[in-house]
XYZ file of C-alpha atoms in Angstrom:
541
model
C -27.936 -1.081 -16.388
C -24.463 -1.405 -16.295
C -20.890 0.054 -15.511
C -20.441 3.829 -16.047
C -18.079 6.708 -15.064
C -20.185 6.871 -11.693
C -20.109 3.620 -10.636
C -16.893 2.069 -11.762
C -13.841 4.587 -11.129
C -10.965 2.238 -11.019
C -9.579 0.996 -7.188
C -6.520 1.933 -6.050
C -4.274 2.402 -2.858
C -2.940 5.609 -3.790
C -6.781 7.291 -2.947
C -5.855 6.466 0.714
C -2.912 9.062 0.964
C -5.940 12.319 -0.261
C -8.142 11.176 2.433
C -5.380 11.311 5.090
C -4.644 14.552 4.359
C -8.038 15.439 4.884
C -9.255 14.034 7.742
C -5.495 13.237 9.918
C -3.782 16.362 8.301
C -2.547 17.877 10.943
C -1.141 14.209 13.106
C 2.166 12.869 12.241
C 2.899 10.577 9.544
C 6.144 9.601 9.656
C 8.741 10.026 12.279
C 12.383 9.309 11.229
C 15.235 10.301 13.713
C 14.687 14.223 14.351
C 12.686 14.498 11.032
C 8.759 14.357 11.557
C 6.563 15.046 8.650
C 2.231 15.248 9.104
C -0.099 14.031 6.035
C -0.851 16.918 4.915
C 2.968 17.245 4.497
C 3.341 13.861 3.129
C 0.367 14.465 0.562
C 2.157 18.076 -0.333
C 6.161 16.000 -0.971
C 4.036 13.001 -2.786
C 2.305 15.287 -5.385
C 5.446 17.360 -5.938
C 7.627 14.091 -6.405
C 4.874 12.906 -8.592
C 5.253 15.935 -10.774
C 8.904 15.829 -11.254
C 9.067 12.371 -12.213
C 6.717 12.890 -14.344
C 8.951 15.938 -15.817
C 11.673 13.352 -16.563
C 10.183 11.482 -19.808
C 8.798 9.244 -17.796
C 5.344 7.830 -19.306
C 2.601 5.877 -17.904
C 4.242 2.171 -17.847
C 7.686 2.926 -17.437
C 9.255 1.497 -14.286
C 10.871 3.532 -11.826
C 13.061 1.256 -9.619
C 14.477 2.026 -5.716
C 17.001 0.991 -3.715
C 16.564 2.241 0.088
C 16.130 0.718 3.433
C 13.061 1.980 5.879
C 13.233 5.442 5.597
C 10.752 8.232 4.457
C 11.695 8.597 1.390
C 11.282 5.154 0.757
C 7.270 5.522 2.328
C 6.990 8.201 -0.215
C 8.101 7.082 -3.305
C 5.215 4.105 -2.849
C 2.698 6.923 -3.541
C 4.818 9.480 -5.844
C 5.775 6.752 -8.344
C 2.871 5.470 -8.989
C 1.169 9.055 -8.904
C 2.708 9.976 -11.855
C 2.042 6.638 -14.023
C 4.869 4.771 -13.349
C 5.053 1.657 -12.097
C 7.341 0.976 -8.915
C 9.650 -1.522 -8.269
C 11.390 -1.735 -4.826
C 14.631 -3.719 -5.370
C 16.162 -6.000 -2.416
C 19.292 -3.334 -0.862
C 21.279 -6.525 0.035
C 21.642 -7.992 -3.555
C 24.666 -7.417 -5.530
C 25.750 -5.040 -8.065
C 25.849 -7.739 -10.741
C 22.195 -9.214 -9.780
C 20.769 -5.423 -9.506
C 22.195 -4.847 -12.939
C 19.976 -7.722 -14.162
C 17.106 -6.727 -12.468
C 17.329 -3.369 -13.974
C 17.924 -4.662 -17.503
C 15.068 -7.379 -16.674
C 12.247 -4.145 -15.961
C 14.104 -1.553 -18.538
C 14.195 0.669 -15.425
C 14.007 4.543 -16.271
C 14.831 5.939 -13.046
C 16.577 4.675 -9.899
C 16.257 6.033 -7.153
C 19.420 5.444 -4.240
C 20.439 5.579 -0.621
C 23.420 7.490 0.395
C 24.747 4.316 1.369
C 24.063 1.893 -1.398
C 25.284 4.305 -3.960
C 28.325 2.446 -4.547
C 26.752 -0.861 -5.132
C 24.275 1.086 -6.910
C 26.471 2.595 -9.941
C 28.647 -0.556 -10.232
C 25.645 -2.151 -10.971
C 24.841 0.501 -13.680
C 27.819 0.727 -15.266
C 27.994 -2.627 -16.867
C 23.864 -1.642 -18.645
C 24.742 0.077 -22.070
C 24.708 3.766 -22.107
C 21.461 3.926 -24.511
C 19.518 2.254 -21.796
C 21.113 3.549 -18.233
C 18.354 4.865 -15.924
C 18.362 8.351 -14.703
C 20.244 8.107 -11.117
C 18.233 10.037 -7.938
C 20.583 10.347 -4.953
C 18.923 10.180 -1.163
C 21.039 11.887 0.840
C 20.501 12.695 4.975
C 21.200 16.300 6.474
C 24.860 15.610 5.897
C 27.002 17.840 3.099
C 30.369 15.531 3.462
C 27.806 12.671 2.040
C 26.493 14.665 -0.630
C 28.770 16.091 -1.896
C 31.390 13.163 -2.126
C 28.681 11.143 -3.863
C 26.078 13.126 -5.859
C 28.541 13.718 -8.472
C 27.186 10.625 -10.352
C 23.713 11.170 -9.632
C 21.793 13.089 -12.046
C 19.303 15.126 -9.345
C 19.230 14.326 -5.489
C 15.658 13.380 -3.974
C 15.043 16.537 -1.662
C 15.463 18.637 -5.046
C 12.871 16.944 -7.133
C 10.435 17.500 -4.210
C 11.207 21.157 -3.844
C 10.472 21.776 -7.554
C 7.396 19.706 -7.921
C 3.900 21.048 -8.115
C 2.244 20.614 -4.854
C -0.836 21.142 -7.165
C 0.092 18.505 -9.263
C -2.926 16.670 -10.945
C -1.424 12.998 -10.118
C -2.435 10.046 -12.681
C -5.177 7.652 -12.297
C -5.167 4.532 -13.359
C -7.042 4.084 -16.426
C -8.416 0.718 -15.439
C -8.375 -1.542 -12.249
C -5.962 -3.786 -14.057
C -3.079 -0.930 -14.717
C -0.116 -2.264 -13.234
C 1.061 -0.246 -10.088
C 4.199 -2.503 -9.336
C 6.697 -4.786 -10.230
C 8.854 -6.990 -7.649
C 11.202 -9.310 -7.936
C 11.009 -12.703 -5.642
C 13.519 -13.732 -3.709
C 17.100 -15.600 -4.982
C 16.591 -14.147 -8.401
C 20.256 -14.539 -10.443
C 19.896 -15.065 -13.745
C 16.319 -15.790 -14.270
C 14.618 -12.655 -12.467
C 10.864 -13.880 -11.248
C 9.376 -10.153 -11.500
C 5.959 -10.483 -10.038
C 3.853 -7.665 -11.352
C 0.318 -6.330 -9.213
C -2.603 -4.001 -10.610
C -4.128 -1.164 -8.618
C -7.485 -3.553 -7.621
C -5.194 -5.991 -6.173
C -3.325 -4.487 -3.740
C -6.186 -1.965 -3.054
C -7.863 -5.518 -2.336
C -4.853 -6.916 -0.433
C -3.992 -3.468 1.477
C -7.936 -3.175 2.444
C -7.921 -6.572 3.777
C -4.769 -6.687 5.778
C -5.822 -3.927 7.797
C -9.237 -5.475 8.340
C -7.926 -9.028 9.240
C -5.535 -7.776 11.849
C -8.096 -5.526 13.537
C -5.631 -2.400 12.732
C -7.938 0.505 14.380
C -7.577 3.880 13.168
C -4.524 6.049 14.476
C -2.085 3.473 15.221
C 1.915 3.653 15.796
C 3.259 1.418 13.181
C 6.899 0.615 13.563
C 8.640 -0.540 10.433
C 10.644 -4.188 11.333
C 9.776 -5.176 8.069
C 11.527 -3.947 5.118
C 8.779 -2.267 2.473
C 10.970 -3.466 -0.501
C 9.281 -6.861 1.167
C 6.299 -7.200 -1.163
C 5.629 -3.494 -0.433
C 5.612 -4.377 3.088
C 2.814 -6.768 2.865
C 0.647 -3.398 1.664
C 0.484 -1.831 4.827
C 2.424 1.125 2.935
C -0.568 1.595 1.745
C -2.996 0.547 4.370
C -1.630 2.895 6.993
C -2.316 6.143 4.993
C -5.800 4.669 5.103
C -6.107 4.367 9.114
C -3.846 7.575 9.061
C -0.936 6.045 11.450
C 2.199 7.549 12.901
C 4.646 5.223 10.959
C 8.225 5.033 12.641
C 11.266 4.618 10.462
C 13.776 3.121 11.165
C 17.106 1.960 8.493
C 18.235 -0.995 9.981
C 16.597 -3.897 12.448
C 18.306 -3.871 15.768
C 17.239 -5.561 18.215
C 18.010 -2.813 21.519
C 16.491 0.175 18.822
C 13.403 -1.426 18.301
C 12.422 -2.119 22.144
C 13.708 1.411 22.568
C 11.763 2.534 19.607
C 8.465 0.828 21.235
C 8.590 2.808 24.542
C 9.805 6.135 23.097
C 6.870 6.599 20.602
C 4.261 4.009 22.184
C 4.161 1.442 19.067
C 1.225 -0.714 19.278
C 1.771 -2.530 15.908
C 4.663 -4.133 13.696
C 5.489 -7.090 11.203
C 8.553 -9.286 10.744
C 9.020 -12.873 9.588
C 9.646 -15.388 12.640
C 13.122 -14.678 12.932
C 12.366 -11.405 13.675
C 10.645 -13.046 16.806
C 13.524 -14.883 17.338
C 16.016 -11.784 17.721
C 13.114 -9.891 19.338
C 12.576 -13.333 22.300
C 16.379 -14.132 22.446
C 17.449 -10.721 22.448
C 15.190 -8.078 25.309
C 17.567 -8.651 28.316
C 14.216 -10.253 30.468
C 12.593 -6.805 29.449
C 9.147 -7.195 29.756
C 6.663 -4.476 27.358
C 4.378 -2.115 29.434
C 1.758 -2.414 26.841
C 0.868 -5.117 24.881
C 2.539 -4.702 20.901
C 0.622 -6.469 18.245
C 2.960 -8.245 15.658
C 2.239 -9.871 12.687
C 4.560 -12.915 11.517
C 4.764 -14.420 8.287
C 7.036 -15.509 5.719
C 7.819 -18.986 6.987
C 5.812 -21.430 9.544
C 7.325 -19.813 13.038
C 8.038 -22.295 15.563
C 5.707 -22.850 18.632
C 8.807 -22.258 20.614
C 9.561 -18.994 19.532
C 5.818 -17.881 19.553
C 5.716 -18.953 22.913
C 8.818 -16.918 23.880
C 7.837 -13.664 21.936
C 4.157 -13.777 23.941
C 5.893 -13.888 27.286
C 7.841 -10.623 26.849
C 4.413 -9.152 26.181
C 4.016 -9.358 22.371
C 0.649 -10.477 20.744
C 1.361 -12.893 17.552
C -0.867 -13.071 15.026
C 0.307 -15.377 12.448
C -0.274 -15.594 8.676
C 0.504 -16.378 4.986
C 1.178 -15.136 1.804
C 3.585 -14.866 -0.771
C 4.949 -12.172 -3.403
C 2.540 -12.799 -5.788
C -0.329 -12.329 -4.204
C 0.615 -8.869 -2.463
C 0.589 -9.736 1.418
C -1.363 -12.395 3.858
C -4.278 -14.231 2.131
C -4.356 -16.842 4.904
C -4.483 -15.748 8.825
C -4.666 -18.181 11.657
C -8.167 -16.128 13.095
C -8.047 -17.370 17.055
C -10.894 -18.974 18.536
C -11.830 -17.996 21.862
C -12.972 -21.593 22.796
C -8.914 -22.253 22.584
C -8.207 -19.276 25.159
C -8.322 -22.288 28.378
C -5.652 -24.920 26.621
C -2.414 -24.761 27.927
C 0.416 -22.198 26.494
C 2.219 -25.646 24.442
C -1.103 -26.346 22.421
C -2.536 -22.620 21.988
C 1.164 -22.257 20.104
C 1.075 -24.730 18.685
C -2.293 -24.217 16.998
C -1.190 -20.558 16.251
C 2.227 -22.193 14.208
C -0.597 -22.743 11.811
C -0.874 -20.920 8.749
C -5.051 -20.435 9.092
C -8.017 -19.815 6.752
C -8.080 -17.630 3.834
C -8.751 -13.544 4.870
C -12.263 -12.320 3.760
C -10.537 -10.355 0.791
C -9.027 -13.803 -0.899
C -11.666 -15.955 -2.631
C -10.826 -19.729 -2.183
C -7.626 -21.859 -0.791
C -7.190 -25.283 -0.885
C -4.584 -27.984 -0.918
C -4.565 -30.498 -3.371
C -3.025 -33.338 -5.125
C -0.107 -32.712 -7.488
C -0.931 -35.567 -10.401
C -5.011 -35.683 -9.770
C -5.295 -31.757 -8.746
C -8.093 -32.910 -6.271
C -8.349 -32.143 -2.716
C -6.649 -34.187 -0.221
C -8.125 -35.023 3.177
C -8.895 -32.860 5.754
C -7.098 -35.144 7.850
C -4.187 -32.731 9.299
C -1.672 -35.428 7.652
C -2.253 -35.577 3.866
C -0.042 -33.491 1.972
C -0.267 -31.527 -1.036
C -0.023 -28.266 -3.018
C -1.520 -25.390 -1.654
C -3.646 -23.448 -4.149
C -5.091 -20.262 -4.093
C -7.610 -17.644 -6.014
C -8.199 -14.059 -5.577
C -8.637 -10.742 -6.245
C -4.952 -9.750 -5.084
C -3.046 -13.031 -7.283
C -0.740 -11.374 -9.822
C -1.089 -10.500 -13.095
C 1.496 -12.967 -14.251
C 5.294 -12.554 -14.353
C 6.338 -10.382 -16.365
C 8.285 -11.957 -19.991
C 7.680 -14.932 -18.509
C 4.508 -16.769 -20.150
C 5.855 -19.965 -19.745
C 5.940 -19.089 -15.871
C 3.154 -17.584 -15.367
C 1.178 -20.369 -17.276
C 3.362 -22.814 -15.123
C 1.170 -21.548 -11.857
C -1.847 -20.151 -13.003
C -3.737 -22.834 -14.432
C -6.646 -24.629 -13.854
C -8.176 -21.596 -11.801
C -6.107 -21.602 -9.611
C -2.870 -20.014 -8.400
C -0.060 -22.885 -7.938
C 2.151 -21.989 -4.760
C 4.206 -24.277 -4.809
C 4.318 -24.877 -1.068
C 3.563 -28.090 0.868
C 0.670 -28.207 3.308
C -2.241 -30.130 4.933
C -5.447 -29.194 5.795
C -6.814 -29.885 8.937
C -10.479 -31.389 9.830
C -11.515 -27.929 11.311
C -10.713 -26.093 7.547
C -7.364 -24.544 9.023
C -4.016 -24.733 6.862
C -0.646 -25.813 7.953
C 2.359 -25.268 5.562
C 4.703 -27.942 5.787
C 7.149 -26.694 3.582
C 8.213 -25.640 0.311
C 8.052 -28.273 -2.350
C 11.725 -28.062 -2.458
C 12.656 -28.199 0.891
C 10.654 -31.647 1.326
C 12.953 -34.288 2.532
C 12.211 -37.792 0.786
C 14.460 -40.066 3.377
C 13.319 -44.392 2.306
C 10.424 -43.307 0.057
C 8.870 -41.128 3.259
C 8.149 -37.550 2.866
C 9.040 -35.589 6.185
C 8.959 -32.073 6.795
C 11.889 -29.950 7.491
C 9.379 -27.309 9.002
C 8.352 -29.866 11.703
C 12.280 -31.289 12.491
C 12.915 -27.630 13.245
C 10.148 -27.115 15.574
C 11.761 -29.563 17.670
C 15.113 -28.277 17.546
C 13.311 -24.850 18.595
C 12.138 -26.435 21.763
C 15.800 -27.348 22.756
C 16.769 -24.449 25.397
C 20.284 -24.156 23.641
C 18.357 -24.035 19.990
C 18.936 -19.817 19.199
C 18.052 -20.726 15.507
C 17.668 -24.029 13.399
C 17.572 -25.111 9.584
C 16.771 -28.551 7.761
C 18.090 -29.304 4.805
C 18.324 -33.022 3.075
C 21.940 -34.605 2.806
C 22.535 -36.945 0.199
C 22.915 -40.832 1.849
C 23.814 -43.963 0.499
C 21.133 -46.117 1.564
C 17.980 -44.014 2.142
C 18.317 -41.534 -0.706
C 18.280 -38.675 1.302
C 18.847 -38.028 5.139
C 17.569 -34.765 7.404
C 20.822 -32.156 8.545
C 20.330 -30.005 10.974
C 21.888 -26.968 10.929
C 21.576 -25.363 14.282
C 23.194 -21.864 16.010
C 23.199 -22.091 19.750
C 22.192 -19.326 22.729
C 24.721 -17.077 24.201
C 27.014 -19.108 26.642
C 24.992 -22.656 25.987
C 26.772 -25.880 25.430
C 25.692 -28.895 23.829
C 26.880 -31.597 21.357
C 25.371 -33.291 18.596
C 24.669 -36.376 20.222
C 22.369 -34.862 22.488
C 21.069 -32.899 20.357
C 19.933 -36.496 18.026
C 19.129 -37.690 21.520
C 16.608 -34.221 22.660
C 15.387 -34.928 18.863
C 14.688 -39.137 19.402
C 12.518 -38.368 22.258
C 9.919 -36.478 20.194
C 9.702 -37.114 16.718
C 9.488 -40.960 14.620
C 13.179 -42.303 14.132
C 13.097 -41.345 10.423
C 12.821 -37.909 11.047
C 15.339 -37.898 13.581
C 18.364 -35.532 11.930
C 21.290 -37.723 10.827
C 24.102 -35.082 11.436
C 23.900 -31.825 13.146
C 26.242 -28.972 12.481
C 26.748 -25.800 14.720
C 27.009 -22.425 12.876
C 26.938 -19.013 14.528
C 24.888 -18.008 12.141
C 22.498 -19.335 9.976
C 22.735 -17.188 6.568
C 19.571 -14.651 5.991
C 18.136 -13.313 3.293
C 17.261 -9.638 3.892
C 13.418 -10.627 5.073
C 15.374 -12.969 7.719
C 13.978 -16.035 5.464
C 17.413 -18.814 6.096
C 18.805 -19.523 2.726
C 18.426 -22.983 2.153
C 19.571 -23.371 -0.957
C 23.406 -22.070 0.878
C 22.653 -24.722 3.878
C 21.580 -27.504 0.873
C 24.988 -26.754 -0.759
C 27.511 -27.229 2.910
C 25.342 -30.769 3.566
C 25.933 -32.028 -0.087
C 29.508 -30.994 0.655
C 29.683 -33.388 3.350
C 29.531 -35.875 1.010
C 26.624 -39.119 1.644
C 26.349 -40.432 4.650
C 26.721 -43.880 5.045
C 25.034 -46.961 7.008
């Protein structure tokens, strides 16, 4: 006995969208502004976008590249591309021209699709790629001639035209195996050396099957999209919400007023963002409190107890987990207990800040030792790597061997992020290995200064970085952006900071910004904060 066309058809998330048009056909799938298509309808666009793409040269392989925000056509193309062979890549819309134009070189992009309103970004970014090797341009436009017309005369087709002349019959393409690739994305800060993470159809069938399971997502939910789906495909729930056949509300831009207004409007009972989407969300609802309960999802970096604390009071139920690009969503969730339902509100957040135990779909996690590659104590303090294996880890990055060998070795997937493991099995992140702050030959945890700061009633958002110093090699700088109308100094700030944390930790300098810079996920660039505390030159004794 053995494997056979019967038993072994190859997984993929794109068998989701067939069996939503069967069985929630006639229910709404996505709602955009006035626009509201059903599955049926989505199914119907998908197949004919499918088709047309596929009329354009492009082959099995190829990669077919977008640049949109959170709108339907963006939903779509997550099914079409793919459909027709191609592999999809979803490109960051608040990169430059000159880093898109690497990106595209980087995957030997056939097609691009655009947004209206990063068209301009868009073809500057193509006109410096030779002519030979230009990708065919696809134009979104909105129910607005002035727009299309003043721009689609450098597009090749618009969007809504390849749908109407695709074949709504269309026999889309299979994968040939499980391990097909199905998409490529590129991790965050990429310049000159693009990190383009590529998945198969198994693992984010894997990864989209097991988000929706490990979040309890019941069938027929309203999804509302906070968190951008060029985000690591939106952590798969793309995908996983053709599968419980939600209602999933678009929406182009993250607004704080919109999305409380979206919520009572169409009833959403589910959404994702990283913690500084909580942030905006907590410091931001104008002491509106939700009718119903909203179930959010954070990840992306450890969220403050603070802030979890906040966002639960206006009604809002966190869940909290962990994942990265490369393997295709959250392979960690912190799973509540319900022996921890009677602590107080300070200790249940602060055992929800942690990062959690691996999801039933990802096979093993475990932090270990850098040099020895063995397991550190389960003592909550030890630090180390955190490693992981899976179904959903990538296939590698792609011309990159050298990478990819870098972190997959010894069995194991190499994140390089900092973490401990506590007695009970549950992981904490502590940072990024590069964001560790080595201050008189101690390692201390930017994650941990900042949930401090958090708990400072002033604190709107806070950042960590390491500042050159004379004598101690490196000291903590806080970079901190205050509420509305609050006043405070850095001396009290040190002060708020000496009263709960060991004196080494303690931030040296604090500097007041009135906003901390973002990458489009909300992650706080770093690297930007790293660069103003060098510029202050080392501190000195």
């Amino acid at each position: 006995m053995g494997p056979n066309p019967a038993n072994s058809s190859p997984f993929t998330p794109l068998s989701f969208l067939e069996r939503a048009a069967v069985v929630y056909g006639d229910t709404p799938s996505l709602i955009y502004n006035t626009t509201t298509y059903t599955w049926s309808q989505t199914h119907r666009r998908c197949l004919q976008l499918a088709s047309s793409i596929s009329s354009l040269s492009i082959s099995p392989g190829d990669v077919v590249s977008v640049l949109a925000p959170n709108i339907p056509a963006m939903y779509e193309l997550h099914f079409a591309v793919p459909m027709s062979g191609a592999v999809l890549n979803c490109i960051n819309t608040r990169l430059d021209a000159r880093t898109i134009s690497i990106l595209l070189k980087h995957s030997e992009s056939k097609l691009l699709f655009v947004d209206y309103q990063i068209a301009s970004v868009a073809l500057e970014a193509v006109s410096v790629i030779p002519q030979q090797s230009r990708p065919v341009l696809v134009l979104i436009t909105e129910d607005d001639e002035k727009i299309e017309s003043r721009s689609s005369r450098d597009f090749d087709y618009t969007y809504e035209n390849l749908v109407e002349k695709g074949d709504p019959l269309f026999n889309w393409i299979r994968p040939r195996s499980d391990w097909d690739p199905i998409v490529l994305n590129y991790t965050s800060g990429t310049t000159a050396s693009p990190k383009g993470v590529v998945h198969s159809h198994r693992g984010l069938f894997i990864m989209a099957v097991d988000g929706l399971m490990e979040w309890s997502v019941p069938k027929q939910p309203v999804y509302l999209w906070t968190l951008p789906m060029f985000h690591a495909n939106g952590w798969c729930y793309t995908w996983g919400m053709a599968a419980v056949g939600a209602t999933n509300i678009c929406l182009r831009k993250f607004d704080s007023d919109l999305i409380y207004e979206s919520i009572v409007k169409h009833g959403v009972t589910h959404m994702c963002g990283a913690p500084v989407v909580l942030n905006m969300l907590s410091n931001n609802s104008n002491g509106v409190k939700l009718r119903n309960p909203v179930q959010i999802l954070t990840a992306g970096a450890p969220p403050p107890a603070a802030v979890l604390m906040r966002t639960e009071k206006l009604g809002f139920v966190v869940s909290h987990g962990y994942g990265l690009t490369e393997v295709g969503g959250l392979v960690v969730m912190c799973l509540w207990k319900r022996e921890w339902d009677g602590l107080n509100e300070t200790e249940r957040a602060r055992l929800k800040a942690r990062q959690g135990v691996r999801t039933v779909g990802c096979t093993e996690v475990d932090v270990v030792d850098t040099e020895s590659g063995l397991s550190v104590k389960r003592d909550g303090m030890t630090m180390g790597e955190v490693v992981l294996r899976g179904g959903s880890v990538m296939l590698g990055y792609l011309k990159d061997k050298e990478g990819s060998l870098k972190c997959l070795k010894n069995g194991w997937f190499y994140t390089g992020d900092v973490g401990v493991m506590h007695e009970d099995g549950y992981l904490e992140i502590k940072d990024r290995s590069k964001d560790v702050i080595i201050s008189g030959g101690e390692n201390l945890s930017s994650v941990e200064v900042e949930s401090v700061l958090y708990l400072h009633p002033a604190v709107r958002e806070a950042a960590v970085v390491a500042r050159p110093d004379e004598f101690w090699g490196e000291t903590p700088c806080a970079f901190v952006g205050l509420n509305v109308g609050m006043r405070v100094n850095e001396k009290e700030i040190i002060e708020f900071c000496k009263e709960k944390l060991p004196k080494y930790m303690v931030p040296k300098n604090v500097v007041f910004k009135e906003e901390l810079p973002k990458t489009s996920t909300g992650k706080i660039q770093k690297f930007l904060l790293r660069d103003m505390a060098k510029e202050l030159g080392r501190s000195k004794m």
